XYZ file of C-alpha atoms in Angstrom:
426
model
C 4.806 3.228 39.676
C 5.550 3.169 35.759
C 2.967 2.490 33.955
C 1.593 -0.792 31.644
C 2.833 -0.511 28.005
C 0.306 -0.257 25.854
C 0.354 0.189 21.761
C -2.691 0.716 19.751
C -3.318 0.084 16.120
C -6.170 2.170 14.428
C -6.953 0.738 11.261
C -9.743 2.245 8.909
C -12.183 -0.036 7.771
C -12.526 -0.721 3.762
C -10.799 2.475 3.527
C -10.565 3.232 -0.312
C -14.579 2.268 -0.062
C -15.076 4.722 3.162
C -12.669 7.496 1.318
C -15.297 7.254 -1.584
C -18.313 7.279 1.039
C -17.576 10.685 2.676
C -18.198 12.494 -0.082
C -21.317 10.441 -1.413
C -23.411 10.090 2.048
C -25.934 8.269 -0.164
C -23.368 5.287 -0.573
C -23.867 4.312 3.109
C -24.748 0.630 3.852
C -25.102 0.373 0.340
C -23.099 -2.327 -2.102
C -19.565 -0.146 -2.858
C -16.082 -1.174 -4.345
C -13.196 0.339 -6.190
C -11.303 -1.660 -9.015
C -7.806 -1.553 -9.578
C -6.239 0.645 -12.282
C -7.357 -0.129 -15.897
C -11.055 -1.134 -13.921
C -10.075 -4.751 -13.969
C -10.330 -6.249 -10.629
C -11.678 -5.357 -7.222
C -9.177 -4.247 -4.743
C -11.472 -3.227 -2.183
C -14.990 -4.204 -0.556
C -17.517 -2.486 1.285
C -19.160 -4.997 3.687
C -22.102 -5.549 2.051
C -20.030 -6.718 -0.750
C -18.305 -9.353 0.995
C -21.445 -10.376 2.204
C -21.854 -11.567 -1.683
C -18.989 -13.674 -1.182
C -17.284 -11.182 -3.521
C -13.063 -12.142 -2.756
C -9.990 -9.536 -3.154
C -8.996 -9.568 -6.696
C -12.019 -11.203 -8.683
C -11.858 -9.779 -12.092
C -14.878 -7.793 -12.660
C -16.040 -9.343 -15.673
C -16.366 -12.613 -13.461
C -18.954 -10.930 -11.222
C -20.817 -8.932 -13.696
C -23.978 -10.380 -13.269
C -23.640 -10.095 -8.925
C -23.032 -6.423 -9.834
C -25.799 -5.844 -12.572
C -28.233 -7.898 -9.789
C -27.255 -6.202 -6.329
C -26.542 -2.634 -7.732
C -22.778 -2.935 -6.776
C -21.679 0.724 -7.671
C -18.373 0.578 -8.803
C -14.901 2.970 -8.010
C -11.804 3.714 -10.543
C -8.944 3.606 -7.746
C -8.524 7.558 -7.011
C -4.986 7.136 -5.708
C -5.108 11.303 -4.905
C -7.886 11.036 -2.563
C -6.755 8.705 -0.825
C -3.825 10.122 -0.043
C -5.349 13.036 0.796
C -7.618 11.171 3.059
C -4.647 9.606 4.899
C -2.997 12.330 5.950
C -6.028 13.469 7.266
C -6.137 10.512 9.271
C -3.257 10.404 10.711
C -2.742 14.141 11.660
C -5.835 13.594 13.741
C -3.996 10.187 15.092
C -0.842 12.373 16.188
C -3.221 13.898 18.561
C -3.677 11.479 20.704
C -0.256 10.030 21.268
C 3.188 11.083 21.556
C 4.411 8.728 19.685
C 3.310 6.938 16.091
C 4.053 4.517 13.948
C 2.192 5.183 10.136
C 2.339 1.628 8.997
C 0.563 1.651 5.912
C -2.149 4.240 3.786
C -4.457 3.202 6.206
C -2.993 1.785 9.529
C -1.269 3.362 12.469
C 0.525 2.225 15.959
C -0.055 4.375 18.881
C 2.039 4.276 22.233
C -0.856 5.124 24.522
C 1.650 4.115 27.374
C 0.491 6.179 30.235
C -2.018 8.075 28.174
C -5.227 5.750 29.216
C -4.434 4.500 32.067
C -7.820 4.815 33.888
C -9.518 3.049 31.197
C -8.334 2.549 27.953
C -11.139 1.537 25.903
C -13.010 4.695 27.140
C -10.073 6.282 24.889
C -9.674 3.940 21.975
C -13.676 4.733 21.462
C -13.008 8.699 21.788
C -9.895 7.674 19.111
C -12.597 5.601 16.856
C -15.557 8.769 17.218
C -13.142 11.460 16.667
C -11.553 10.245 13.281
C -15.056 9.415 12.012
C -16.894 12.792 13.187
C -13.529 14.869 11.823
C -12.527 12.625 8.939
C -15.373 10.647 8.295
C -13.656 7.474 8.024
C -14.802 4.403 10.103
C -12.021 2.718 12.182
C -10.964 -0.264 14.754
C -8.719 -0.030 17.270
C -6.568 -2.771 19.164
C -4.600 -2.373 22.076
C -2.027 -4.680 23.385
C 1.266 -4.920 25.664
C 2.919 -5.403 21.873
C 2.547 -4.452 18.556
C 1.846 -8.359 17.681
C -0.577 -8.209 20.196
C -2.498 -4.618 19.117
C -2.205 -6.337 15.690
C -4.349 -9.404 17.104
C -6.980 -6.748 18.993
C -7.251 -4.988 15.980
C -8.454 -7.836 13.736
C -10.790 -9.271 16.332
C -12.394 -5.610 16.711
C -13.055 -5.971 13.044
C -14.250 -9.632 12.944
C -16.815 -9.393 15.898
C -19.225 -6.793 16.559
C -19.929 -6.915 19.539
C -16.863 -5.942 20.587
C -17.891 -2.223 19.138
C -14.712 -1.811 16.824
C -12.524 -1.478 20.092
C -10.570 -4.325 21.878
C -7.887 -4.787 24.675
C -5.580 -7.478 25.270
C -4.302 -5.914 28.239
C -5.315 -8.685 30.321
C -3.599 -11.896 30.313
C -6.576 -13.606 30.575
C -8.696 -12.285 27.963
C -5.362 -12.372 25.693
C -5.511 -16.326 26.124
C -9.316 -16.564 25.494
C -9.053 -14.962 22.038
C -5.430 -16.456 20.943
C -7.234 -19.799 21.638
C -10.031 -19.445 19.206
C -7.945 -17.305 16.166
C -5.824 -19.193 13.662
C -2.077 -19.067 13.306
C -1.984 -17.868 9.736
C -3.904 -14.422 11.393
C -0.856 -13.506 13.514
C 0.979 -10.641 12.215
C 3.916 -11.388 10.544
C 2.972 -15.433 9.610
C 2.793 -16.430 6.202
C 1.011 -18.807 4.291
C 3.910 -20.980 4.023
C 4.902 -20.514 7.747
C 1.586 -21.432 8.991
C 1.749 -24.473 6.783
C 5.037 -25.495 8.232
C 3.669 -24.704 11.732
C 0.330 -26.775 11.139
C 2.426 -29.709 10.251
C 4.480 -29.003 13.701
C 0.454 -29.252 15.410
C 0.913 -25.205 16.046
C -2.830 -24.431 14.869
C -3.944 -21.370 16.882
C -2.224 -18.341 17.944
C -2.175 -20.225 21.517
C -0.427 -23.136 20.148
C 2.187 -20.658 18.898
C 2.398 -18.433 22.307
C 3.093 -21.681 24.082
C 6.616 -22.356 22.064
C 9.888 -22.110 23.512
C 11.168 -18.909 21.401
C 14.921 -20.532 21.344
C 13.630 -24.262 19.408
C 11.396 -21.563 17.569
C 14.370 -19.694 16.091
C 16.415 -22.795 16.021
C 13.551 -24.517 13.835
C 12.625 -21.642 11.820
C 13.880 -17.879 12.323
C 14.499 -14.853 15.256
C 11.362 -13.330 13.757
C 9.075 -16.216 14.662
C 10.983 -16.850 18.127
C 10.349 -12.872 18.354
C 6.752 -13.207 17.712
C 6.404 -15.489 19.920
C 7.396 -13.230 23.049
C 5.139 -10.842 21.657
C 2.416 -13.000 21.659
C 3.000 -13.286 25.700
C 3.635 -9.396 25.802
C 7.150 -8.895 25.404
C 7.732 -6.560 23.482
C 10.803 -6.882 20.643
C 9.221 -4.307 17.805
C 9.979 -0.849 18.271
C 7.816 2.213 17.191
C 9.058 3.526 13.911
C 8.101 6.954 14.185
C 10.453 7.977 11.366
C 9.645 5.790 8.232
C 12.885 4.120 7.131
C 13.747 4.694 3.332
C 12.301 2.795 0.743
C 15.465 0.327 -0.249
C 13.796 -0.199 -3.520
C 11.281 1.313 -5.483
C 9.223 -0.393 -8.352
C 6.792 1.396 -10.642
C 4.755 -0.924 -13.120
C 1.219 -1.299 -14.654
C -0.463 -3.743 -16.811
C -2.188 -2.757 -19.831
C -5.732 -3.125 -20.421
C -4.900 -2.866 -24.213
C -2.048 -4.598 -25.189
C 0.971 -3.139 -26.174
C 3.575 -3.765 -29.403
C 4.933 -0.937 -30.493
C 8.321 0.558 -28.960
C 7.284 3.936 -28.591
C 4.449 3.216 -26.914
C 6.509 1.251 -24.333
C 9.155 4.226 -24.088
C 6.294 6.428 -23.001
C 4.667 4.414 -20.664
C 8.631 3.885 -19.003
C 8.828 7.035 -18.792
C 5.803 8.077 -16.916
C 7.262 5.366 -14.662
C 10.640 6.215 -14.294
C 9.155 10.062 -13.120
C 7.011 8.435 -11.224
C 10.265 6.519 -9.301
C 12.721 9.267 -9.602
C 10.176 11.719 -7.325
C 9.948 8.378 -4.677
C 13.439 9.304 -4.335
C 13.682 12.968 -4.169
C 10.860 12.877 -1.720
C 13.133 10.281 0.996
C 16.192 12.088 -0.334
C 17.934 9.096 -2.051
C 19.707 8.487 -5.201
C 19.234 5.024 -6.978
C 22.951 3.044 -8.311
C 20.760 0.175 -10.122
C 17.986 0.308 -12.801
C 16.110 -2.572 -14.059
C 13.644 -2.964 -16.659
C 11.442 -5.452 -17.442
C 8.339 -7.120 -19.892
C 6.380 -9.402 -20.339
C 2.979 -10.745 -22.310
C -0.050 -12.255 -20.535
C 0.823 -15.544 -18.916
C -2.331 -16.882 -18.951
C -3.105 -16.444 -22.450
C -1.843 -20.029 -24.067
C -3.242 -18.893 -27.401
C -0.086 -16.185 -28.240
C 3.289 -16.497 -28.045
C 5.363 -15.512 -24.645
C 8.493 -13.707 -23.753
C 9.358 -12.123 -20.674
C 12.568 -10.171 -19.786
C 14.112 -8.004 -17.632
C 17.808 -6.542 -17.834
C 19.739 -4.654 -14.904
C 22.496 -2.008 -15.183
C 24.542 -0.618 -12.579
C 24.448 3.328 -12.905
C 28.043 4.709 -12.876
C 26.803 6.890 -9.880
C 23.486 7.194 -7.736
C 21.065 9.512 -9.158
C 17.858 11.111 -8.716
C 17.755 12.828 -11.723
C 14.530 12.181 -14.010
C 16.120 12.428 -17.060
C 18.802 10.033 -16.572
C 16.702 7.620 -15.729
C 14.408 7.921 -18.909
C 17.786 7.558 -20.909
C 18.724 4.644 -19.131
C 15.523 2.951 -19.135
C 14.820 3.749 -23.104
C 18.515 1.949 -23.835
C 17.735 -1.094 -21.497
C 13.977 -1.652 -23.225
C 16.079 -1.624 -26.513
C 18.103 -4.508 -25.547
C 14.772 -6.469 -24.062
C 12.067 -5.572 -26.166
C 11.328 -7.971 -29.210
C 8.863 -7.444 -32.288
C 5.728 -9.453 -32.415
C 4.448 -9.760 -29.362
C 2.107 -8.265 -27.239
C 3.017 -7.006 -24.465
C 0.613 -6.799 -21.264
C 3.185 -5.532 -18.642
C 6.387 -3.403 -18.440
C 7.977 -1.638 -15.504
C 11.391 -0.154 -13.498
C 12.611 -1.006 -10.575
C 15.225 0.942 -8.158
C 17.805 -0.850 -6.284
C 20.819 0.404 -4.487
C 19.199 3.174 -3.114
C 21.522 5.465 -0.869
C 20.708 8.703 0.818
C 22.186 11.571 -0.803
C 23.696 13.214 2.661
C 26.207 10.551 2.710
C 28.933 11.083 0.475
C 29.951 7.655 -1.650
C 33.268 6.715 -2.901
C 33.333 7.992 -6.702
C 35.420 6.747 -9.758
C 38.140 8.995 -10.786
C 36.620 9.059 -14.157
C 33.179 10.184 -13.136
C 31.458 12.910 -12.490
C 29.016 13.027 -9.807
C 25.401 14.299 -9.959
C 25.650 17.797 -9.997
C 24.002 20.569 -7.707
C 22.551 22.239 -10.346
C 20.430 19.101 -11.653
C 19.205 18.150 -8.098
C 17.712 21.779 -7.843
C 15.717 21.634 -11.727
C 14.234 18.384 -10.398
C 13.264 19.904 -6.704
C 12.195 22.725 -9.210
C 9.925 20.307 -11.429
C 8.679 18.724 -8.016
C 7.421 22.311 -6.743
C 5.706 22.724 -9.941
C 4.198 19.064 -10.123
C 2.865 20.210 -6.188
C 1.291 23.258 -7.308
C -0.206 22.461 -10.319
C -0.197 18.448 -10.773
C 0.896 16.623 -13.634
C 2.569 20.151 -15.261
C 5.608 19.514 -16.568
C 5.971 15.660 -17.559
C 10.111 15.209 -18.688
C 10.991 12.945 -21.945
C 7.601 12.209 -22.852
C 5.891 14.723 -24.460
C 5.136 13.906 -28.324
C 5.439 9.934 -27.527
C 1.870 7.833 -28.232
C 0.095 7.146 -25.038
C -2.566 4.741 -26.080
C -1.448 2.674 -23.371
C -2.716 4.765 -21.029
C -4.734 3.181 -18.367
C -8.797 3.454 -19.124
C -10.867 4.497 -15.988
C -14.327 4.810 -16.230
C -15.350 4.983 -12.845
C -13.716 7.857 -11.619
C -14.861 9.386 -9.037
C -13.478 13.704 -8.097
C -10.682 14.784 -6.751
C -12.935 16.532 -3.867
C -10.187 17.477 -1.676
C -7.393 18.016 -4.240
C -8.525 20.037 -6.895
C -10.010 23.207 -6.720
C -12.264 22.424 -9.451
C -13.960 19.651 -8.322
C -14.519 20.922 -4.498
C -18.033 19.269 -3.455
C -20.791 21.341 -4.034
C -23.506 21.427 -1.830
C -27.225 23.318 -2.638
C -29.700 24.619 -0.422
C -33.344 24.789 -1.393
């Protein structure tokens, strides 16, 4: 007899908060949130902070006084950790399954599929004690027929206690209970704009949705909501990525907490981007045939003058090469940027991406990316691994007083040898 499908997904709770909590055990059940880079808005909540009615993205100098009153101690993002953190995560997932899915920095799917059979929430909660004993990271885990539905068990783990972090919508029955009783706009893959299409249709709750005929469904909207819909009764239509696909484009931007109006200030702060793009690439082995560049002020200031732009050219072959794209992206700002304005935003953006193993048709009059410049960047990359942030291409000498201001920063515990935790005995 084969046995029931069944996919998990873990998900770590407030996870750039909990990455920040391992290493300061003091933090626990306390106020804690981490800003977004240049410390202006909060990207992430500990519980207690959402219990302040706190939302994603409030600019902190909106809630200054909450944080002066409840003691709210505050994070600069420490995109390193995290990482770090991650990986840690899911090497201890990989453990447990033969097969995974990383969906995001800090989700997973897990084919448990004749893993648990005996009783799988037995499992999810060895899953949920094992990554917080080993990693020290808190986590939820659904389980479901379907990835839809593992999606649904996951975010009613996290929304009700008493279900102790661990769901399973195994059983028809108990599927129908909780679809009756969770909004549409909560299904995976529904939109804002989709739900508000499907409220108008009377489709309300994830029940409502369940209970369409998946052929009007695609007829009336799309095959992803006609898929999600099977899912939602346990057919399953979305496969386990366990390789993640290439990134088909790649966009590296900031804004400024200072604004910017010179030119070489923007050059530099391209260029730290374009680096930052160009080792996306090398690390998925692609080459990028597109570049764009693009600016802008603040929006939302009416007091100054605006201008936006952005300008795309098509690279006369793929590359991958750093340098090439600081050359193109320093030639493109010159035909966007204007004097007089201040500029809040600027960024690159990849398109055309193509893997380097297969060989593309080349113009007679070209000359392809050589050998001998994909092996100094794989050499630069080595370096950058071993000793981070050595060797920076095109930039050196160039103003950086846009740099981004972090004042909240908190060590690079597991990255850097020099800022290991230190822990005294007396």
């Amino acid at each position: 007899m084969s046995s029931q499908t069944r996919i998990a997904l873990v998900d770590c709770n407030n996870f750039y908060v909990s990455c920040e909590r391992v290493f300061r055990p003091d933090l626990w059940q306390k106020p804690v949130a981490v800003l977004s880079n240049n410390d202006g808005c909060i990207v992430a909540r500990s519980a207690e902070v959402k219990a302040l009615g706190i939302k994603m993205g409030t600019p902190v100098y909106q809630v200054e006084n909450l944080i002066k009153r409840h003691r709210i101690q505050l994070f600069s993002s420490n995109y390193a950790l995290y990482a770090d953190m991650s990986t840690r995560v899911m090497q201890l997932l990989e453990s447990f399954a033969p097969h995974t899915e990383v969906y995001s920095i800090d989700e997973a799917f897990l084919d448990l599929t004749g893993a648990c059979d005996r009783d799988p929430i037995a499992y999810a909660r060895t899953i949920k004690e094992t990554i917080l004993r080993d990693a020290g990271i808190p986590v939820c885990v659904g389980i479901g027929p379907t990835k839809t539905l593992a999606k649904l068990a996951n975010f009613a783990a996290k929304k009700w206690p008493g279900t102790g972090g661990v769901l399973d919508l195994s059983c028809p029955v108990r599927r129908e209970k909780l679809m009756r009783v969770v909004p549409v706009d909560e299904v995976w893959g529904i939109g804002i704009k989709t739900a508000q299409r499907l409220k108008r249709l009377g489709i309300h709750m994830a029940y409502d949705l369940a209970a369409q005929n998946p052929d009007r469904m695609q007829a009336r909207f799309n095959i992803v909501i006609a898929r999600t819909v099977l899912e939602l009764n346990g057919t399953g239509c979305l496969s386990l990525e366990e390789i993640t696909p290439a990134k088909q484009q790649i966009v590296c931007s900031r804004s400024f907490r200072k604004k910017v109006t010179q030119f070489d200030e923007l050059t530099s702060a391209l260029a730290e981007f374009c680096s930052r793009a160009a080792e996306k690439l090398r690390q998925q082995n692609s080459a990028a045939g597109a570049l764009t560049v693009f600016l802008r002020t603040n929006p939302h200031n009416s007091q100054e003058p605006q201008y936006h732009r952005a300008v795309t050219l098509t690279l006369d072959f793929a590359t991958q090469d750093t340098r090439v794209l600081i050359g193109t992206a320093k030639k493109l700002l010159g035909e966007v940027f204007r004097p007089g304005y201040r500029y809040q935003k600027c960024g690159v953006q990849l398109d055309r991406i193509e893997s380097v193993k297969h060989p593309a048709q080349l113009d007679l009059f070209t000359a392809a990316e050589s050998n001998c410049a994909r092996q100094l960047m794989t050499a630069v990359d080595t370096i950058n691994q071993r000793f981070p942030k050595a060797i920076a291409i095109a930039s050196t000498g160039i103003r950086k007083d846009w740099k981004f201001h972090v004042e909240h920063l908190s060590r690079h515990y597991t990255t850097d040898w020099n800022q290991l935790a230190i822990v005294q005995c007396r």
